[in-house]
Coordinates of C-alpha atoms in Angstrom, one line a residue:
M86 CA 0.0 0.1 0.0
K87 CA 2.8 2.4 0.8
I88 CA 4.5 1.6 -2.5
R89 CA 1.2 2.5 -4.4
L90 CA 1.0 5.9 -2.5
S91 CA 4.6 6.7 -3.2
I92 CA 4.0 6.0 -7.0
L93 CA 0.7 8.0 -6.9
A94 CA 2.6 11.0 -5.0
I95 CA 5.5 10.8 -7.6
L96 CA 3.1 10.7 -10.6
C97 CA 1.1 13.7 -9.1
T98 CA 4.3 15.7 -8.6
A99 CA 5.4 15.0 -12.2
L100 CA 2.1 15.7 -13.7
L101 CA 1.5 18.9 -11.7
A102 CA 4.9 20.3 -11.9
G103 CA 4.9 20.3 -15.6
N104 CA 7.9 20.9 -17.9
K105 CA 9.4 24.1 -16.3
A106 CA 12.1 24.2 -19.0
E107 CA 9.6 24.9 -21.6
G108 CA 7.4 27.2 -19.4
Q109 CA 4.8 24.5 -18.7
V110 CA 3.1 25.0 -15.4
H111 CA 0.0 22.7 -15.8
S112 CA -2.0 23.5 -12.7
F113 CA -5.6 24.1 -11.6
D114 CA -7.1 26.9 -9.6
A115 CA -10.6 26.8 -8.3
G116 CA -12.8 29.1 -6.2
L117 CA -15.5 31.8 -6.0
R118 CA -16.4 34.5 -8.4
F119 CA -18.1 37.7 -7.4
Q120 CA -19.4 39.7 -10.4
K121 CA -21.5 42.9 -10.5
S122 CA -23.3 44.3 -13.7
A123 CA -22.8 48.1 -13.6
G124 CA -26.2 49.3 -12.7
L125 CA -27.8 45.9 -12.1
Y126 CA -27.3 42.8 -10.2
F127 CA -24.7 41.1 -8.0
E128 CA -24.0 37.7 -9.5
N129 CA -21.9 35.2 -7.6
G130 CA -20.7 31.5 -8.3
L131 CA -17.8 29.1 -9.0
T132 CA -14.8 29.4 -11.2
G133 CA -12.0 27.1 -12.3
Q134 CA -8.9 27.8 -14.3
Y135 CA -6.4 25.3 -15.9
H136 CA -3.0 26.8 -16.5
L137 CA -1.6 25.6 -19.9
S138 CA 1.7 27.5 -19.3
N139 CA 3.0 30.4 -17.4
R140 CA 1.0 32.8 -19.6
W141 CA -2.0 30.9 -21.2
V142 CA -5.0 29.9 -18.9
L143 CA -8.2 28.3 -19.9
G144 CA -11.3 28.8 -17.4
A145 CA -14.8 28.1 -16.7
S146 CA -17.4 29.9 -14.5
Y147 CA -20.9 29.5 -13.3
I148 CA -22.4 32.7 -11.8
S149 CA -25.9 33.5 -11.0
S150 CA -28.0 36.2 -9.3
R151 CA -29.5 33.4 -7.4
L152 CA -26.4 33.4 -5.4
G153 CA -26.2 37.2 -5.4
S154 CA -29.1 40.0 -5.8
A155 CA -31.9 37.4 -5.9
I156 CA -31.3 35.9 -2.6
G157 CA -34.5 36.8 -0.7
S158 CA -35.5 39.4 -3.0
N159 CA -37.7 39.5 -6.2
A160 CA -34.6 40.2 -8.5
I161 CA -34.6 38.3 -11.8
R162 CA -32.9 35.0 -11.5
Q163 CA -30.3 34.8 -14.1
D164 CA -27.6 32.3 -14.8
N165 CA -24.3 32.6 -16.7
L166 CA -22.0 29.7 -18.1
I167 CA -18.8 31.1 -19.3
L168 CA -15.7 29.6 -20.9
S169 CA -12.6 31.7 -21.0
G170 CA -9.1 32.1 -22.4
S171 CA -6.6 34.4 -20.5
Y172 CA -3.2 35.8 -21.3
L173 CA -0.9 36.7 -18.4
F174 CA 1.7 39.5 -18.6
R175 CA 4.7 39.3 -16.1
P176 CA 4.4 35.6 -15.3
G177 CA 7.2 35.4 -12.8
K178 CA 5.8 38.3 -10.6
S179 CA 3.1 38.2 -7.8
L180 CA 1.1 40.9 -9.5
K181 CA 0.2 39.9 -13.0
P182 CA -1.7 42.0 -15.5
F183 CA -4.1 39.9 -17.8
V184 CA -6.6 40.0 -20.7
R185 CA -9.3 37.6 -21.0
A186 CA -11.9 36.6 -23.8
N187 CA -15.1 35.0 -22.6
A188 CA -17.8 33.1 -24.5
G189 CA -20.9 31.4 -23.0
Y190 CA -24.6 31.4 -22.5
F191 CA -26.9 33.6 -20.4
M192 CA -30.4 32.5 -19.3
A193 CA -33.1 34.5 -17.3
D194 CA -36.1 33.1 -15.5
Y195 CA -38.6 35.8 -15.2
E196 CA -41.0 33.5 -13.2
D197 CA -44.2 34.9 -14.7
E198 CA -46.2 34.1 -17.8
L199 CA -46.6 37.8 -18.5
F200 CA -43.1 38.1 -19.5
G201 CA -43.0 35.0 -21.8
D202 CA -42.7 37.0 -24.9
L203 CA -39.3 38.7 -23.6
P204 CA -36.0 37.1 -24.8
Q205 CA -34.9 34.8 -21.9
S206 CA -31.5 33.7 -23.2
S207 CA -28.4 35.0 -25.1
A208 CA -25.0 34.1 -26.2
I209 CA -22.3 35.7 -24.3
A210 CA -19.2 37.3 -25.8
S211 CA -17.1 39.5 -23.4
A212 CA -13.7 40.7 -22.8
D213 CA -12.0 41.8 -19.5
A214 CA -8.8 43.0 -18.2
G215 CA -7.5 43.3 -14.8
L216 CA -4.9 41.9 -12.3
V217 CA -4.3 38.8 -10.5
Y218 CA -2.2 38.7 -7.3
S219 CA -0.6 35.4 -6.3
F220 CA 0.2 35.2 -2.6
K221 CA 3.1 33.0 -1.4
S222 CA 0.4 30.5 -0.3
P223 CA -1.7 28.9 -3.1
L224 CA -4.4 31.8 -2.6
K225 CA -4.8 34.0 -5.6
I226 CA -7.1 37.2 -5.9
N227 CA -8.3 38.5 -9.4
L228 CA -9.9 41.8 -10.2
S229 CA -11.0 42.9 -13.6
L230 CA -13.4 45.2 -15.5
G231 CA -15.1 43.8 -18.6
Y232 CA -17.4 44.6 -21.5
N233 CA -20.3 42.3 -22.9
A234 CA -20.2 42.8 -26.7
I235 CA -23.8 41.2 -26.9
T236 CA -26.5 42.9 -24.8
G237 CA -30.1 43.5 -25.2
S238 CA -33.0 46.0 -24.5
G239 CA -35.7 43.5 -23.7
D240 CA -37.2 43.9 -27.0
Q241 CA -34.3 42.5 -29.0
G242 CA -31.8 40.4 -26.7
A243 CA -32.1 39.7 -22.8
G244 CA -32.8 43.0 -21.2
T245 CA -30.8 42.2 -18.1
L246 CA -27.4 41.3 -19.9
Y247 CA -25.8 44.8 -19.4
P248 CA -22.6 45.8 -21.1
I249 CA -20.3 46.7 -18.2
F250 CA -19.3 44.4 -15.5
Y251 CA -16.5 44.0 -12.8
Q252 CA -15.6 40.9 -11.0
T253 CA -13.4 39.6 -8.3
S254 CA -12.3 36.0 -8.0
V255 CA -10.6 34.2 -5.1
T256 CA -9.0 30.9 -5.9
W257 CA -6.8 28.4 -4.5
N258 CA -4.2 26.8 -6.8
F259 CA -4.4 22.9 -6.2
A260 CA -1.2 22.0 -8.1
K261 CA 0.8 23.8 -5.6
T262 CA -1.1 22.2 -2.6
L263 CA -0.7 18.8 -4.2
R264 CA 3.1 19.4 -5.0
E265 CA 3.7 20.4 -1.3
S266 CA 1.9 17.3 -0.1
A267 CA 3.6 15.0 -2.4
S268 CA 6.9 16.5 -1.4
A269 CA 6.1 16.2 2.5
Y270 CA 5.0 12.5 1.9
Q271 CA 8.3 11.6 0.0
K272 CA 10.2 13.0 2.9
E273 CA 8.6 10.7 5.4

């Protein structure tokens, strides 16, 4: 049993450490995302990011007003599923500027037949830019300002998909945690 755990620890370390000579960092961050549309709702949810290299990051997020403004209120319940690609500048530094392109799907639940004729879903195409700060621990904080290219007035397009948004994400880097655990286990 101890041999299997040692092999597993070594494999995890090798996979998660990546090939540093080629700039590969293959790691995974997961955490919470807090987003606010300028002039409308708070939408909160979950986010995850996979680091392809020191500079390129793929991500996915689920955010919803159900976890924000719609808690205990009559705010419209809306959900966003987002896929993203980011480019990090200054990869070796703790404070890294980034740009990100996002694509996804937006759904609104008006909860009343009266609003049945209004558009209740839309594609999402947006971009944002901001800063990510990596602490010495696996904790990261991400702040950005973004623009939705697809919005609506309610007549054409979803009326609650506003153009300007800002977001904060708090994530934990699991590769760093797993590498440290594997290293500590190997020392035993």
